[in-house]
Amino acid sequence: MSGRTSITLLSLGHSCVDVYQGAVAALVPFLVAERGYGYAAVSGVVLAASLLSSVAQPLFGAVTDRRPLPWLLPVSTLLGGAGIGLCGLGDSYGSTLAWVALSGIGVAAYHPEAARVARALARGSGHRGMAWFSLGGNLGFAGAPLLVAAVVGLGGLRLTPLLLLPALVGAALCLPVLRALARQRAAGAGPVSRPGRDDRAAFVRLSLAVVCRSIVFTGLSTFLSLYVTQRLGGGSGAGTAALVVLYAGGAVGSVLGGALAERWGRVAVAGWSYLVAAVAVAGVLVVPGPALYVCVALTSAGLYVPFSLQVTLGQDYLPSRIGTASGITLGLTVSIGGLASPLIGGLADATSLRTALVPLVAMPLLSWALFRTLPEPTQPPVEPGV
């Protein structure tokens, strides 16, 4: 099986996993409607998905740096689906948190190993290969609100077991990739590792920039549907549409980021994208009427263009620890945004949702400022073995 086919299958499998990251935020309006959860309570659900994932992804990355574990791909996909599939059963808030946390662990186990495999399969294609891998995840995010609306919107939370179906598909898609990797290892045909010197200071600054991105993205993911419904009316459909726009922009942004970076460099492209995102987030809060959706789309593009670029930058800043770098840029710093959600929810309960979202405007500006301090890596692309 060719590397391009493997990347395609891996990207599709990635979409089946990231459905479950997007599903957590998409379930928020239904948890509010059916169970009467307040802003702080639903923020706790998002936190449950994020907290264990934040801690676990770098740990899984460190483990896979020592020993590749490709079997984690199908197993973690099934765990992610099982958690979301079972979270709607029963009325206990504690059980809901536990099932969502299980899903977060599955997502955490998937990403470091999958990013390592994707970089290996991409070989010399660099940014574009990782961009196509990231595209799959972004499509999964974008499809999550539609899937949740189709299942839970029609039959209520009791139908969440149907949300297991993408996990079954994703696990099946992993199997041909695993067979191809096994054949490569048997033939001794894996790519050659060419690690350079670690730049830990740059990696720390990059990680802080991704944390700021995570806070604004997770905050909007959690509360955008409720906010748009309040602003525009139209029931849950208006809010679901806004989430779809927020996530769907990632499909364009990830691929566009890879193409732009080959011409102007990853650091410059990511930095300017964050400036666009800051203006767009402000627009979400002040622009009246349906034009708000345009601002949501620009926010999505500004936040997603840097997404895959940050993963490869992290890998190039820590070339001797590809799994750890992937676990942090895809995991700890991305999921840690969920830690801010309860603060936003508590502020919204005390004031208003619009007021609580205002601090998010500053986050992309901080990311931009941090990117201005980063060097563009000059070493050749890392090509880890499989």
Coordinates of N, CA and C in Angstrom, one line a residue, residues 114-191:
A114 N -0.6 8.3 16.4 CA -1.1 8.6 15.1 C -0.2 9.7 14.4
A115 N 0.1 10.7 15.2 CA 1.0 11.8 14.6 C 2.3 11.3 14.2
R116 N 2.9 10.4 15.1 CA 4.2 9.8 14.7 C 4.1 9.0 13.5
V117 N 3.1 8.2 13.3 CA 2.9 7.4 12.2 C 2.7 8.2 10.9
A118 N 1.9 9.3 11.1 CA 1.6 10.2 9.9 C 2.9 10.9 9.4
R119 N 3.7 11.3 10.4 CA 5.0 11.9 9.9 C 5.9 10.9 9.2
A120 N 5.9 9.7 9.7 CA 6.7 8.7 9.1 C 6.1 8.3 7.7
L121 N 4.8 8.2 7.5 CA 4.3 7.9 6.2 C 4.4 9.0 5.3
A122 N 4.4 10.3 5.8 CA 4.6 11.4 4.9 C 5.9 11.5 4.3
R123 N 6.9 10.9 4.9 CA 8.3 10.9 4.5 C 8.8 12.4 4.2
G124 N 9.1 12.7 2.9 CA 9.7 14.0 2.6 C 8.6 15.0 2.3
S125 N 7.3 14.7 2.3 CA 6.3 15.6 2.0 C 6.0 16.7 3.0
G126 N 6.6 16.5 4.2 CA 6.6 17.5 5.3 C 5.3 18.0 5.7
H127 N 5.1 19.3 5.5 CA 3.9 20.0 6.0 C 2.6 19.5 5.4
R128 N 2.7 19.2 4.1 CA 1.4 18.8 3.4 C 0.9 17.4 4.0
G129 N 1.8 16.5 4.2 CA 1.4 15.2 4.8 C 0.7 15.4 6.1
M130 N 1.3 16.2 7.0 CA 0.7 16.4 8.3 C -0.6 17.2 8.1
A131 N -0.6 18.1 7.1 CA -1.8 18.9 6.9 C -3.0 18.0 6.5
W132 N -2.8 17.0 5.7 CA -3.8 16.1 5.3 C -4.3 15.2 6.4
F133 N -3.3 14.8 7.3 CA -3.7 14.1 8.5 C -4.6 14.9 9.4
S134 N -4.2 16.2 9.6 CA -5.0 17.1 10.4 C -6.3 17.4 9.8
L135 N -6.4 17.4 8.5 CA -7.7 17.6 7.8 C -8.7 16.6 8.3
G136 N -8.3 15.4 8.4 CA -9.2 14.3 8.8 C -9.8 14.6 10.2
G137 N -8.9 15.0 11.1 CA -9.4 15.4 12.4 C -10.4 16.6 12.4
N138 N -10.1 17.5 11.6 CA -10.9 18.7 11.5 C -12.3 18.4 10.9
L139 N -12.3 17.5 9.9 CA -13.6 17.1 9.4 C -14.4 16.3 10.4
G140 N -13.7 15.6 11.3 CA -14.4 14.9 12.4 C -15.1 15.9 13.3
F141 N -14.3 16.9 13.7 CA -14.8 18.0 14.5 C -16.0 18.6 13.9
A142 N -15.9 18.9 12.6 CA -17.0 19.6 11.9 C -18.2 18.7 11.8
G143 N -18.1 17.4 11.6 CA -19.2 16.6 11.5 C -19.9 16.2 12.8
A144 N -19.2 16.5 13.9 CA -19.8 16.1 15.2 C -21.1 16.8 15.5
P145 N -21.2 18.1 15.4 CA -22.5 18.7 15.7 C -23.7 18.2 14.8
L146 N -23.4 17.9 13.5 CA -24.4 17.3 12.7 C -24.8 15.9 13.1
L147 N -23.8 15.1 13.5 CA -24.1 13.8 13.9 C -24.9 13.8 15.2
V148 N -24.4 14.6 16.2 CA -25.1 14.7 17.5 C -26.6 15.2 17.3
A149 N -26.7 16.2 16.4 CA -28.0 16.7 16.2 C -28.9 15.7 15.5
A150 N -28.4 14.9 14.6 CA -29.2 13.9 13.9 C -29.6 12.8 14.8
V151 N -28.7 12.4 15.8 CA -29.0 11.3 16.7 C -29.8 11.8 17.9
V152 N -29.1 12.7 18.7 CA -29.7 13.1 20.0 C -30.8 14.1 19.8
G153 N -30.7 14.9 18.7 CA -31.8 15.9 18.5 C -33.1 15.2 18.1
L154 N -33.0 14.0 17.5 CA -34.3 13.3 17.2 C -34.8 12.4 18.3
G155 N -33.9 11.8 19.0 CA -34.3 10.8 20.0 C -33.9 11.1 21.4
G156 N -33.2 12.2 21.7 CA -32.8 12.5 23.0 C -31.5 11.7 23.4
L157 N -31.0 12.0 24.6 CA -29.7 11.5 25.1 C -29.7 9.9 25.2
R158 N -30.9 9.3 25.2 CA -30.9 7.9 25.3 C -30.4 7.2 24.1
L159 N -30.3 7.9 23.0 CA -29.8 7.3 21.7 C -28.3 7.5 21.5
T160 N -27.6 8.0 22.6 CA -26.1 8.2 22.4 C -25.4 6.9 22.0
P161 N -25.8 5.7 22.4 CA -25.1 4.5 22.0 C -24.9 4.4 20.4
L162 N -25.8 5.1 19.7 CA -25.6 5.1 18.2 C -24.3 5.8 17.8
L163 N -23.9 6.7 18.7 CA -22.7 7.5 18.3 C -21.4 6.6 18.4
L164 N -21.5 5.3 18.7 CA -20.4 4.4 18.7 C -20.0 4.0 17.2
L165 N -20.9 4.2 16.3 CA -20.7 3.8 14.9 C -19.4 4.4 14.3
P166 N -19.1 5.7 14.4 CA -17.8 6.2 13.8 C -16.6 5.5 14.4
A167 N -16.7 5.1 15.7 CA -15.5 4.4 16.3 C -15.3 3.0 15.6
L168 N -16.4 2.3 15.3 CA -16.2 1.0 14.7 C -15.6 1.2 13.3
V169 N -16.1 2.2 12.6 CA -15.5 2.5 11.2 C -14.1 2.9 11.3
G170 N -13.7 3.8 12.3 CA -12.4 4.2 12.4 C -11.4 3.1 12.8
A171 N -11.8 2.2 13.7 CA -11.0 1.1 14.0 C -10.7 0.2 12.8
A172 N -11.8 0.0 12.0 CA -11.6 -0.8 10.8 C -10.6 -0.2 9.8
L173 N -10.7 1.1 9.7 CA -9.8 1.8 8.8 C -8.3 1.7 9.2
C174 N -8.1 1.6 10.5 CA -6.7 1.5 11.0 C -6.0 0.2 10.6
L175 N -6.8 -0.9 10.4 CA -6.2 -2.2 10.2 C -5.3 -2.3 8.9
P176 N -5.8 -1.7 7.8 CA -4.8 -1.8 6.6 C -3.6 -1.0 6.8
V177 N -3.6 0.1 7.6 CA -2.4 0.9 7.9 C -1.5 0.0 8.8
L178 N -2.0 -0.6 9.8 CA -1.2 -1.5 10.6 C -0.5 -2.6 9.8
R179 N -1.3 -3.2 8.9 CA -0.7 -4.3 8.1 C 0.5 -3.7 7.2
A180 N 0.3 -2.5 6.7 CA 1.3 -1.9 5.9 C 2.6 -1.6 6.7
L181 N 2.4 -1.1 7.9 CA 3.5 -0.8 8.8 C 4.2 -2.1 9.1
A182 N 3.5 -3.2 9.4 CA 4.1 -4.5 9.7 C 4.9 -5.0 8.5
R183 N 4.4 -4.8 7.3 CA 5.2 -5.2 6.1 C 6.5 -4.4 5.9
Q184 N 6.4 -3.1 6.2 CA 7.6 -2.2 6.1 C 8.6 -2.7 7.1
R185 N 8.2 -3.0 8.4 CA 9.2 -3.4 9.4 C 9.8 -4.7 9.0
A186 N 9.0 -5.6 8.5 CA 9.5 -6.9 8.1 C 10.5 -6.8 7.0
A187 N 10.3 -5.8 6.1 CA 11.2 -5.7 4.9 C 12.3 -4.7 5.2
G188 N 12.3 -4.1 6.4 CA 13.4 -3.2 6.8 C 13.3 -1.9 6.0
A189 N 12.1 -1.5 5.5 CA 12.0 -0.4 4.6 C 11.5 0.9 5.2
G190 N 11.6 1.0 6.5 CA 11.1 2.2 7.2 C 11.9 3.4 6.9
P191 N 11.4 4.6 7.0 CA 12.1 5.9 6.8 C 13.3 6.0 7.8

